[in-house]
DNA sequence: AACAACGTGTGAAAGTAATCACGAGGGTCA
DNA sequence: TGACCCTCGTGATTACTTTCACACGTTGTT
């Protein structure tokens, strides 16, 4: 058995592949070439083929890839052909918006519980969940069999909340606080920070301006 | 004049450098070594030094970097020592949340106007801005001298809205729709999609599970 | 003043990732 | 059936990134 370990860049691209394949399927397209996928993904055909070849041989020479089949395979590879249990920590402005956002559940990410440190929020119902005391998180997380945590607390609390989630056995964390928490090996973190995204663009805007 | 072009990976890291330097400054720390920065950024000291060396020689041997000075320099390099004018397109659930989020203005990103296609939203005041008709965007963007656009419309409208922004002369776009729009060269786009972030983690969760 | 400890800046080396380019098949149609 | 056009999968190549390792300046100590 030849288990090559997959480059992380490839793993980061897989969800994008799934996203466009799902769009193609929704549009009723049966077959797609690496050429066409490349155009849709702003990547070269060679990169698409190389990426997919890490996982198997899904295409047919002379034709391309069968959309529905490739989609099914990739979903399985990524582990998104199943449901994942998610908890949210921090039910403020952002946390409330996340709870009412309808984009997670259809993708198999079910936010089963929400926790906050502020007692005045406990018992409130937002989206489909009841806000609970953060002190309850360990027992609840274990009871619910939670896989993933979403962090929406102020920067100053980010690290301690992440530590808490790790202590609950959670090994994947989506972090909205503008801070990179430290985690033990085997715990995955993705940070979302729109300000950082904006700032990496102003560098280019400025640089374009500068060459007068 | 030796103008090496800066690797994009480096540009993407600069905002993170600024973020931790600002925290260090706020905490009153005067000097920092590449070693310590590396720890805070989960990077090697060598990488920090190499990254900074693209832009100049900011450190002092045997000591490290003066926090406030390095911060000032990086802010200037990134073009975030000034104000940027931003418009939002799509004032729905997410768009409204963005308008009321207090995290952009302190970093110099001023959302000056918001546009929506739905007439029933026109005239509404959300955050500090009035929602206007999308038809007005070109004249308004030009009047306001807008640099950056934020897109929060449904996927189906993403490409056309992006095209519109480009037509307004905007060359930096923060896109929240789960779709990668096509843009002409010289236009910068950053996509934010929490689902994609989650999906790239489930791959690892699944893989960890699989090795029983 | 000599020495030790420290930490930068940077070429060189090692490690990753993207692209090239081509053999091998699949599909189509006369 | 065979000629021709497509497009995959992949080793080889090229390009890019990270890490190494050390000369050299700075600070502090005796
Ligand atoms: N990435 C993004 O798109 C984005 C957008 C908005 C806000 N943010 C960030 O998200 C975070 C929250 O922002 P917000 O506007 O919702 O702030 P907020 O103050 O409205 O909400 C924070 C919530 O976290 C709770 N909290 C604090 N410490 C806690 C703890 N230890 N355990 C559990 N709950 C705790 C508070 O009680 C509060 O309800 C901030 O870090 C902010 O910078 C990110
Ligand atoms: N990345 C994220 O964190 C995140 C979170 C939530 C939603 N989203 C995405 O953001 C988008 C908006 O989500 P939402 O929940 O706010 O949806 P929504 O339906 O509440 O809002 C969309 C708004 O866009 C407006 N709109 C549509 N077409 C337009 C056009 N051509 N010009 C101007 N305005 C137009 C609509 O009138 C509506 O007000 C969706 O693509 C969604 O998937 C992303």
PDB file of C-alpha atoms in Angstrom, chain A residues 78-179:
ATOM      1  CA  UNK A  78     -12.539  15.051   2.133  1.00  0.00           C
ATOM      2  CA  UNK A  79     -14.899  13.480   4.598  1.00  0.00           C
ATOM      3  CA  UNK A  80     -17.765  15.748   3.643  1.00  0.00           C
ATOM      4  CA  UNK A  81     -20.084  12.939   2.649  1.00  0.00           C
ATOM      5  CA  UNK A  82     -21.184  12.857   6.269  1.00  0.00           C
ATOM      6  CA  UNK A  83     -22.381  15.124   9.054  1.00  0.00           C
ATOM      7  CA  UNK A  84     -20.075  16.962  11.430  1.00  0.00           C
ATOM      8  CA  UNK A  85     -20.996  18.240  14.866  1.00  0.00           C
ATOM      9  CA  UNK A  86     -19.999  21.792  15.625  1.00  0.00           C
ATOM     10  CA  UNK A  87     -20.091  24.033  18.676  1.00  0.00           C
ATOM     11  CA  UNK A  88     -19.814  27.795  18.779  1.00  0.00           C
ATOM     12  CA  UNK A  89     -18.108  29.726  21.543  1.00  0.00           C
ATOM     13  CA  UNK A  90     -18.885  33.417  21.901  1.00  0.00           C
ATOM     14  CA  UNK A  91     -22.424  34.507  21.134  1.00  0.00           C
ATOM     15  CA  UNK A  92     -21.957  38.230  20.543  1.00  0.00           C
ATOM     16  CA  UNK A  93     -22.536  40.171  17.326  1.00  0.00           C
ATOM     17  CA  UNK A  94     -20.570  37.795  15.171  1.00  0.00           C
ATOM     18  CA  UNK A  95     -21.551  34.628  17.015  1.00  0.00           C
ATOM     19  CA  UNK A  96     -25.251  35.415  16.587  1.00  0.00           C
ATOM     20  CA  UNK A  97     -24.744  36.023  12.879  1.00  0.00           C
ATOM     21  CA  UNK A  98     -22.999  32.674  12.560  1.00  0.00           C
ATOM     22  CA  UNK A  99     -25.831  30.892  14.342  1.00  0.00           C
ATOM     23  CA  UNK A 100     -28.408  32.345  11.993  1.00  0.00           C
ATOM     24  CA  UNK A 101     -26.348  31.830   8.851  1.00  0.00           C
ATOM     25  CA  UNK A 102     -27.933  29.136   6.742  1.00  0.00           C
ATOM     26  CA  UNK A 103     -24.803  28.132   4.889  1.00  0.00           C
ATOM     27  CA  UNK A 104     -23.314  25.561   7.248  1.00  0.00           C
ATOM     28  CA  UNK A 105     -26.048  22.971   7.729  1.00  0.00           C
ATOM     29  CA  UNK A 106     -26.591  22.194   4.026  1.00  0.00           C
ATOM     30  CA  UNK A 107     -22.895  21.332   3.840  1.00  0.00           C
ATOM     31  CA  UNK A 108     -23.148  18.903   6.721  1.00  0.00           C
ATOM     32  CA  UNK A 109     -21.889  21.187   9.461  1.00  0.00           C
ATOM     33  CA  UNK A 110     -24.442  21.172  12.239  1.00  0.00           C
ATOM     34  CA  UNK A 111     -24.031  23.706  15.004  1.00  0.00           C
ATOM     35  CA  UNK A 112     -25.466  21.779  17.920  1.00  0.00           C
ATOM     36  CA  UNK A 113     -24.691  24.103  20.788  1.00  0.00           C
ATOM     37  CA  UNK A 114     -23.430  27.583  21.629  1.00  0.00           C
ATOM     38  CA  UNK A 115     -21.607  28.790  24.720  1.00  0.00           C
ATOM     39  CA  UNK A 116     -20.943  32.171  26.235  1.00  0.00           C
ATOM     40  CA  UNK A 117     -19.333  33.421  29.417  1.00  0.00           C
ATOM     41  CA  UNK A 118     -21.878  36.174  29.943  1.00  0.00           C
ATOM     42  CA  UNK A 119     -24.690  34.910  32.215  1.00  0.00           C
ATOM     43  CA  UNK A 120     -27.164  37.373  30.733  1.00  0.00           C
ATOM     44  CA  UNK A 121     -26.968  35.447  27.450  1.00  0.00           C
ATOM     45  CA  UNK A 122     -27.603  32.021  28.940  1.00  0.00           C
ATOM     46  CA  UNK A 123     -30.907  30.496  27.965  1.00  0.00           C
ATOM     47  CA  UNK A 124     -31.380  32.697  24.923  1.00  0.00           C
ATOM     48  CA  UNK A 125     -32.424  30.862  21.772  1.00  0.00           C
ATOM     49  CA  UNK A 126     -30.583  31.927  18.635  1.00  0.00           C
ATOM     50  CA  UNK A 127     -30.931  30.080  15.383  1.00  0.00           C
ATOM     51  CA  UNK A 128     -31.704  26.514  16.419  1.00  0.00           C
ATOM     52  CA  UNK A 129     -29.687  26.445  19.592  1.00  0.00           C
ATOM     53  CA  UNK A 130     -29.849  27.542  23.186  1.00  0.00           C
ATOM     54  CA  UNK A 131     -26.974  29.583  24.540  1.00  0.00           C
ATOM     55  CA  UNK A 132     -25.358  27.734  27.421  1.00  0.00           C
ATOM     56  CA  UNK A 133     -22.857  28.537  30.124  1.00  0.00           C
ATOM     57  CA  UNK A 134     -19.277  28.061  28.945  1.00  0.00           C
ATOM     58  CA  UNK A 135     -18.725  26.054  32.116  1.00  0.00           C
ATOM     59  CA  UNK A 136     -20.933  23.340  30.630  1.00  0.00           C
ATOM     60  CA  UNK A 137     -18.947  22.958  27.462  1.00  0.00           C
ATOM     61  CA  UNK A 138     -16.912  19.902  28.350  1.00  0.00           C
ATOM     62  CA  UNK A 139     -19.800  17.742  29.451  1.00  0.00           C
ATOM     63  CA  UNK A 140     -21.986  18.948  26.614  1.00  0.00           C
ATOM     64  CA  UNK A 141     -19.314  18.508  23.974  1.00  0.00           C
ATOM     65  CA  UNK A 142     -18.732  14.991  25.142  1.00  0.00           C
ATOM     66  CA  UNK A 143     -22.422  14.221  25.292  1.00  0.00           C
ATOM     67  CA  UNK A 144     -22.953  15.521  21.770  1.00  0.00           C
ATOM     68  CA  UNK A 145     -19.789  14.000  20.301  1.00  0.00           C
ATOM     69  CA  UNK A 146     -18.547  17.285  18.908  1.00  0.00           C
ATOM     70  CA  UNK A 147     -15.868  17.373  16.211  1.00  0.00           C
ATOM     71  CA  UNK A 148     -15.376  21.038  15.407  1.00  0.00           C
ATOM     72  CA  UNK A 149     -15.332  24.323  17.303  1.00  0.00           C
ATOM     73  CA  UNK A 150     -15.986  27.835  16.060  1.00  0.00           C
ATOM     74  CA  UNK A 151     -14.425  30.639  18.078  1.00  0.00           C
ATOM     75  CA  UNK A 152     -16.022  34.110  18.072  1.00  0.00           C
ATOM     76  CA  UNK A 153     -14.781  35.651  21.294  1.00  0.00           C
ATOM     77  CA  UNK A 154     -12.610  38.750  21.778  1.00  0.00           C
ATOM     78  CA  UNK A 155      -8.886  38.368  21.058  1.00  0.00           C
ATOM     79  CA  UNK A 156      -8.077  38.459  24.741  1.00  0.00           C
ATOM     80  CA  UNK A 157     -10.057  35.261  25.338  1.00  0.00           C
ATOM     81  CA  UNK A 158      -9.148  33.440  22.147  1.00  0.00           C
ATOM     82  CA  UNK A 159      -6.252  31.367  23.463  1.00  0.00           C
ATOM     83  CA  UNK A 160      -8.026  30.215  26.599  1.00  0.00           C
ATOM     84  CA  UNK A 161     -11.150  29.269  24.664  1.00  0.00           C
ATOM     85  CA  UNK A 162      -9.073  27.346  22.148  1.00  0.00           C
ATOM     86  CA  UNK A 163      -7.306  25.537  24.993  1.00  0.00           C
ATOM     87  CA  UNK A 164     -10.690  24.666  26.403  1.00  0.00           C
ATOM     88  CA  UNK A 165     -11.912  23.287  23.094  1.00  0.00           C
ATOM     89  CA  UNK A 166      -8.773  21.198  22.753  1.00  0.00           C
ATOM     90  CA  UNK A 167      -9.354  19.907  26.245  1.00  0.00           C
ATOM     91  CA  UNK A 168     -12.837  18.856  25.124  1.00  0.00           C
ATOM     92  CA  UNK A 169     -11.221  16.616  22.517  1.00  0.00           C
ATOM     93  CA  UNK A 170     -11.939  18.938  19.606  1.00  0.00           C
ATOM     94  CA  UNK A 171      -9.274  18.809  16.925  1.00  0.00           C
ATOM     95  CA  UNK A 172     -10.545  21.290  14.320  1.00  0.00           C
ATOM     96  CA  UNK A 173     -11.163  24.946  15.062  1.00  0.00           C
ATOM     97  CA  UNK A 174     -12.453  27.787  12.942  1.00  0.00           C
ATOM     98  CA  UNK A 175     -11.181  30.958  14.550  1.00  0.00           C
ATOM     99  CA  UNK A 176     -12.629  34.394  13.821  1.00  0.00           C
ATOM    100  CA  UNK A 177     -10.572  36.288  16.389  1.00  0.00           C
ATOM    101  CA  UNK A 178      -7.658  38.273  14.940  1.00  0.00           C
ATOM    102  CA  UNK A 179      -5.083  36.139  16.700  1.00  0.00           C
TER     103      UNK A 179
END
